[in-house]
Amino acid sequence: MSQELAPRLDPRAIEPPRYRAWQEGGYFHVSADAVLEEGREPYVIVIPPPNVTAVLHMGHGLNNTVQDVLIRWRRMQGRAAVWVPGTDHAGIATQNVVERQLAAEGKHRDDLGREKFVERVWDFVNETGPVILDQLKAIGASCDWGRTRFTLDPELSRAVREVFVHLYEKGLIYRGEYIINWCPRCLTALSNEEAEGEETAGSLWHFRYPLAEEAYGAAETAYEAALALRAEQADGDEAEAEEPEAEEPETPAPIGIGRFDDGRWYVTVSTTRPETMLGDTGVAVHPDDERYQALVGADIELPLTGRRIPIVADDYVDPTFGSGMVKVTPAHDVNDFEIAGRTGLDVLDVMNPDATLNDAVPAPFRGVDRFEARKAVLSALEKEGLVGGREDHAHSVPHCYRCGTVVEPRLSDQWFVKMKPLAEPALEAARDGSITFTPPHWKRVYEHWMENIRDWCISRQLWWGHRIPVWYCACGETIVAREDPDACPKCGGTELEQDPDVLDTWFSSQLWPFSVFGWPEQTDDLKAFYPGHAMVTAPEILFFWVARMVMMGYEFHGEAPFSQIYLHGTVRDAQGRKMSKSLGNGIDPLEVVERFGADAMRYTIVSQCAVGTDISLDHEDVEAAFANGRNFANKIWNAGRFALLSLGEAPVRPLSEVEGDLELEDRWILTRTTEAGRAATSALERFRLHDAAEGLYHFFWGDICDWYLELVKGRLGPESDPASREAARTTLVTVLDRAFRLLHPVVPFVTAELWSRLPWPAGESRPEDLIVAAWPDGADGFADAEAGRGMAEVQSLVGEVRRLRKEYGIAEGERITVHVTGAGAALMDALAAQAIALERMARVGRVESSAGTGVGAHAVLESGAELFVPLEGVIDIEREAGRLRDEIDRVEGQLEGTRGRLANEKFTQNAPADVVQKERDKATQLEEQGGKLREKLASLEGG
RNA sequence: GGGCGCGUAGCUCAGUUGGUUAGAGCGCUACGUUGACAUCGUAGAGGUCAGAGGUUCGAGUCCUCUCGCGCCCACCA
C-alpha cells in the first residue's frame, strides 16, 4: 500500500471522517419503500429518548452502544434496519432546570407568567436539546438522524391528544378527588412510580385521645373485655408452654384503653406523622376485635382542635399492630381515605399545596410547615400529657423522584387512567411469549406489577408539557377534544377555559414506538416499521416506560410495540456504586472517546456486558478501565497494517482459484473463521453481546494474530513459492475481510478503516462499505476438521518447545534442534513446510524425524508424538529426571481418575455415550503418554 | 412484610441443558527491542467456586439451611 499507516491507531484521525462518510453515504437511513416496495425485512429499534436536558453519561454510552451493535449487525444481515433517535421533553426535570436558572436571576416562574415561561423553556431546549444527540454520534451511533423526534413535536402532540381523547371516550380516563402523591417542592401531583420509597429511621408516637364523657360506660365495658381476652390468652400460652417445643409466649394483646390520673378515659393510637392528627376525623378498630366492640360509635374529643370524632369499625385495621386502634386522617392517607369512604367519616384537608397547614386547623398551627407543625403538635400534646410514648420505627418514606423532597399524600382533584383493562392484554403478552425478556427473570417482575396495577395519576401542575385537552365552559360543560374548540357545544359560549395542567411526561413517551412514525396518520413509515423489534433499556424504567408502551401498543394496534425486551445492567464505579452526578464518580464518554477512541469504549463496554450483570468501571483510573478496549483496537489496527503492507499492491486471486494450494494453516484459519461467524451470530441472537465480543476477541487476537499471521509471514515475501504465496494472500484477505465484518458492529471505526484499504480478489464484487457488507454467519463457510487437528498438533509442539526453552533457560537467540518421532505424517509435513515459522516462533533451527541421542529434554505431546531436544551441557540430568517424574505423576493422577470413572458401572451406563467414549479415548491417550514418559525416564536414568 | 438476584484468581467478572485438568481481562513475576503491534511477545505464579448438609456414578452448576451483600415491590398506622 502506498498510503502510510501509523504504527499506533489514532482514533481521532479516523473516527470523525469515517462517521461523516457513513452519514453522507446515507447508510443510516432506510425509507419505508425498502420494506413496502423492495420487500426487505425490517428491523426496528426506537431509542429510549434521553431527556432534552441530559448530558451524555456512561449509562447512555452503554445503552446506545448496545443498540448500535444490534442495529449494525442486523443491517449487515440485510435487514431494513432503522434506529429512530430523539429526545423526551421530560416535564418536571426540564421545568426544574429552567426554574433554577430563573432562581439564579432572582426570579420565579410566576414573575414571567405561563406563556413567557414556556417560551423560555423552549429557548433552552432548542439550544441544549440537540447536544446529547450530537454526543451520540461521537460514540458511533448509527441512528437514522433524519427521523429524529421530540416528544413535544406537533405530530407527537397530536398522537397524545388522540390517545387522551380515545381513552376518555372509552371511559378509561377520568377525573376525581383521590389521595395522590404531592411534591411540595415541585408543587405537582406525581404518579405512584414517581414517589420512590426510601427506608428511613423514624419514630412511632403513641397518643392518648380522651374519650367523650358519655363514652365512659362503654370504655369500662371495653376495658373489662380486653382484660378478659388477655386472661384467656395467658391461659392459652400456658397450655402451649407445657409442650416442650413451645416458643416463648407472645406478649399479651395490649389494651388500648386507659385512664388518666384524674379518672378520665382515653384510647391509644399511634402515628409516624403527628401533624396529621389535626386532620383526624375518626378512630378505627377492627369489627371483630373483642376488646373494642363496645366503643364503636363512641366519640373522642380530639385534642388541640376541640372537635369530636367517632370511633368506627373497619376491616382494614390490623388488631395485632400497636393498640389495635388507628387514627383516621382521610385527606392525607390512602387507606384512611378508603376507610372514610366505607364508614362515612368526614374528609378534612389540613394542608396547602406547599405543605403548610391551612385554615382548617386551629390558629397556632395555621400556615406552619408540615415538619414544624410536627414539632409543635408534639410539644402541645406533651404539655397536656397526651403523648404515651415514642419508639424507633424504621419505615419507608416516599420521596419525589426528581427533587428528593418528601412527598405528601394529599387529597386532590386530578386526572387518572384506569389501568386494569389496559393491563390485561399486556400481561397476557408476557405470559404467552409475545414479548420476551432478557434476562428472563424480569418477566416475573413485569407480571407482578401488571397484576397489581393501580390507576395512574397523569395530571401535573406544571407548565412544561402537553396541555390536557380539556376545556371548561361557564355553563358547566366539560369539553374533551382532539382540536381546540371555539365554542361550547352545549351553550355555544366562547368563554372556554382549558384545564391548566399538563400530562405526565411518560404519557407521551409511552406512545414513542408508533408516534415517531406519524401515528395517528396511517403513514407508510408506520406500515413499514411498526411494530418494532428490540427494546433496549435499563430495568429502572420497566414500569415507567416499557410496561406502558406495551399497554398502548395493544390498545391502539392490537399487538405489542416490540417483541424482545433487553434490559441491561447499570454502570457502576470500582466500589460498586452507581455512577451519578451527585457522587461525582461518573466517567464522561466523550472524554473516553477523545483519549482512547469510540472503538475502545465500545469494546470495553460490550465485553463486560454479560446478560444480567452490571458494568463496573474505575472512574479514578479511566486509562486502566478502558485499557482492554484500547489495546484491542490497536491490535486490530496493527494486524491490519501488517497485512496490508505484506499483501502489497499485486492483485489477489479468488479463493476458488487457489483452493488446491491451501496449506494446513490456511485451511485451519478459514475453518476458524467459519466457526467464529457461527458463534458470534448465535450469541447476538440471544443478546449475549459479551460472548460475541469475547469470542471475536480471541479469534482475532489468538487465532489470527498469534498463530496465523506468524505462520504465514514467511509465505508472503517475494522469495517464497508463488503458488503458496498466492494461497496465503488470498486466505489472508478472505480471513481479514470476514473478521472485520464480524467485528464491525462492536468496533466499527477501525474495522471500516482497514477494510476500505483491503485488496480485493479479482473478479469478485465488493460491497461499497463495510457497514453494509453481508454478515458472515458461517452457515456456508469453509470447514475442514482435519486441518483443525493438524494445527492443534503444531500448536502443542510449539508450546512444548517454548516451555522447555523457558524451563532450561535457553537464551532467546539460541536456535535448537528438535527431534520428533511418532507423529502423524500431516504434522511432519506441516513442520517441514513451517521451518521458517518454527524458527521465528520457537527458535527451532532444525526438525529431525529421529529419536535423537544423548543428553537433552524429553516430552510427549498429547497426540503421542515424542519430542527430544538435545541439550548437552545445558541441562542437569537430575533436574530433567525430576521434571519427567512430575510429568508422569500428573498423567497418572489423571489416569487414575479416568480409570475410576470407567470402572464405575453406573457411570458407563448412565452417562451419555459420547462422554463415556471421550473418557475411554482419554484413558488410552494417557496410558500411551505415561508409558512413553516412563521409557524416557528409564533411558535418561540408565544413560 | 413479600419477591428477586449475587457471593468463583489480588481486582472486575464469564461459566449455555450437571460430564475430562474451572476460564477471560486487568494486575503480578521472569525473560525478551534483528521491521505489524512494548497499547507488544513468551513463559509463569495465583482459586478447598462464601459455609454446612443433601440428591447423583459425577455438583461451580440441582435441592435445603446458615452467613454476608444488593435490588425491586408493599396501604401496618
mmCIF file of C-alpha atoms (C1' of nucleotides) in Angstrom, chain A residues 8 270 316 318 321 326 335 393 441 444 448 454 613 616 628 630-631 634-635 638-639 641-642 688 690 698 701 705 710 713 802-803 806 843 894 901 904 906-907 910-911 922, chain B residues 1-5 11-16 19-21 24-27 30-32 34-44 56-57 70-77:
data_model
loop_
_atom_site.group_PDB
_atom_site.id
_atom_site.type_symbol
_atom_site.label_atom_id
_atom_site.label_comp_id
_atom_site.label_asym_id
_atom_site.label_seq_id
_atom_site.Cartn_x
_atom_site.Cartn_y
_atom_site.Cartn_z
ATOM 1 C CA ARG A 8 -0.334 3.292 16.514
ATOM 2 C CA SER A 270 -50.074 5.609 67.021
ATOM 3 C CA TYR A 316 -58.610 -2.574 57.288
ATOM 4 C CA ASP A 318 -54.852 -4.847 61.949
ATOM 5 C CA PHE A 321 -50.438 -3.808 65.369
ATOM 6 C CA VAL A 326 -55.983 3.601 64.293
ATOM 7 C CA ASN A 335 -56.027 3.861 53.475
ATOM 8 C CA HIS A 393 -39.607 2.939 63.831
ATOM 9 C CA HIS A 441 -36.405 -13.045 35.439
ATOM 10 C CA ARG A 444 -41.958 -12.059 36.649
ATOM 11 C CA HIS A 448 -46.281 -8.824 39.235
ATOM 12 C CA ARG A 454 -53.140 0.792 40.153
ATOM 13 C CA THR A 613 -24.903 -8.087 35.241
ATOM 14 C CA SER A 616 -18.061 -1.587 36.611
ATOM 15 C CA ASN A 628 -8.577 -3.641 27.250
ATOM 16 C CA ARG A 630 -7.878 0.423 23.585
ATOM 17 C CA ASN A 631 -5.352 -2.370 23.315
ATOM 18 C CA ASN A 634 -4.778 -1.047 18.464
ATOM 19 C CA LYS A 635 -4.122 -4.739 17.942
ATOM 20 C CA ASN A 638 -1.581 -3.251 13.710
ATOM 21 C CA ALA A 639 -2.584 -6.631 12.417
ATOM 22 C CA ARG A 641 -1.456 -2.625 8.983
ATOM 23 C CA PHE A 642 0.949 -5.541 8.788
ATOM 24 C CA ARG A 688 -25.183 -12.334 24.577
ATOM 25 C CA HIS A 690 -20.381 -10.230 25.919
ATOM 26 C CA HIS A 698 -9.906 -14.430 20.955
ATOM 27 C CA TRP A 701 -6.008 -11.913 18.692
ATOM 28 C CA CYS A 705 -2.573 -12.636 15.194
ATOM 29 C CA GLU A 710 3.066 -15.711 12.431
ATOM 30 C CA LYS A 713 4.741 -14.366 7.382
ATOM 31 C CA ARG A 802 8.665 -22.931 24.263
ATOM 32 C CA ARG A 803 8.051 -24.354 27.706
ATOM 33 C CA LYS A 806 11.960 -21.426 29.392
ATOM 34 C CA ARG A 843 13.678 -20.632 17.683
ATOM 35 C CA GLN A 894 -5.428 -38.016 35.697
ATOM 36 C CA ARG A 901 -14.903 -43.397 36.306
ATOM 37 C CA ASN A 904 -17.887 -47.437 37.694
ATOM 38 C CA LYS A 906 -23.196 -46.538 36.941
ATOM 39 C CA PHE A 907 -21.100 -44.072 35.014
ATOM 40 C CA ASN A 910 -25.844 -43.590 32.807
ATOM 41 C CA ALA A 911 -23.544 -41.073 31.208
ATOM 42 C CA LYS A 922 -8.623 -40.118 27.249
ATOM 43 C "C1'" G B 1 -43.704 -7.856 55.262
ATOM 44 C "C1'" G B 2 -43.392 -10.075 50.143
ATOM 45 C "C1'" G B 3 -40.411 -11.061 45.747
ATOM 46 C "C1'" C B 4 -35.778 -11.314 43.063
ATOM 47 C "C1'" G B 5 -30.578 -11.513 42.455
ATOM 48 C "C1'" C B 11 -9.381 -6.645 41.312
ATOM 49 C "C1'" U B 12 -13.769 -6.722 37.749
ATOM 50 C "C1'" C B 13 -16.355 -10.659 36.162
ATOM 51 C "C1'" A B 14 -17.601 -15.248 32.421
ATOM 52 C "C1'" G B 15 -19.003 -20.397 33.137
ATOM 53 C "C1'" U B 16 -25.484 -22.231 27.989
ATOM 54 C "C1'" G B 19 -19.758 -34.713 32.456
ATOM 55 C "C1'" U B 20 -12.229 -34.891 31.317
ATOM 56 C "C1'" U B 21 -7.345 -30.845 34.207
ATOM 57 C "C1'" A B 24 -11.072 -14.120 30.465
ATOM 58 C "C1'" G B 25 -9.453 -9.065 31.059
ATOM 59 C "C1'" C B 26 -6.689 -6.072 34.295
ATOM 60 C "C1'" G B 27 -2.859 -6.606 37.945
ATOM 61 C "C1'" A B 30 10.604 -13.716 34.986
ATOM 62 C "C1'" C B 31 12.638 -13.226 30.265
ATOM 63 C "C1'" G B 32 12.579 -10.718 25.514
ATOM 64 C "C1'" U B 34 17.149 -8.043 14.187
ATOM 65 C "C1'" G B 35 10.714 -4.083 10.973
ATOM 66 C "C1'" A B 36 2.815 -5.363 12.434
ATOM 67 C "C1'" C B 37 1.966 -4.046 17.394
ATOM 68 C "C1'" A B 38 6.085 -2.549 24.367
ATOM 69 C "C1'" U B 39 -1.262 -0.096 23.743
ATOM 70 C "C1'" C B 40 3.668 -5.956 22.142
ATOM 71 C "C1'" G B 41 5.612 -11.191 22.686
ATOM 72 C "C1'" U B 42 6.787 -15.781 25.550
ATOM 73 C "C1'" A B 43 6.518 -18.434 29.937
ATOM 74 C "C1'" G B 44 4.703 -18.472 34.920
ATOM 75 C "C1'" U B 56 -26.362 -38.077 41.918
ATOM 76 C "C1'" C B 57 -21.884 -42.740 39.191
ATOM 77 C "C1'" G B 70 -27.515 -5.733 46.692
ATOM 78 C "C1'" C B 71 -32.118 -4.600 44.149
ATOM 79 C "C1'" C B 72 -37.429 -4.272 43.428
ATOM 80 C "C1'" C B 73 -42.363 -4.170 45.270
ATOM 81 C "C1'" A B 74 -45.853 -3.137 49.548
ATOM 82 C "C1'" C B 75 -51.571 0.823 52.461
ATOM 83 C "C1'" C B 76 -49.309 -1.967 59.412
ATOM 84 C "C1'" A B 77 -50.914 3.368 61.278
#
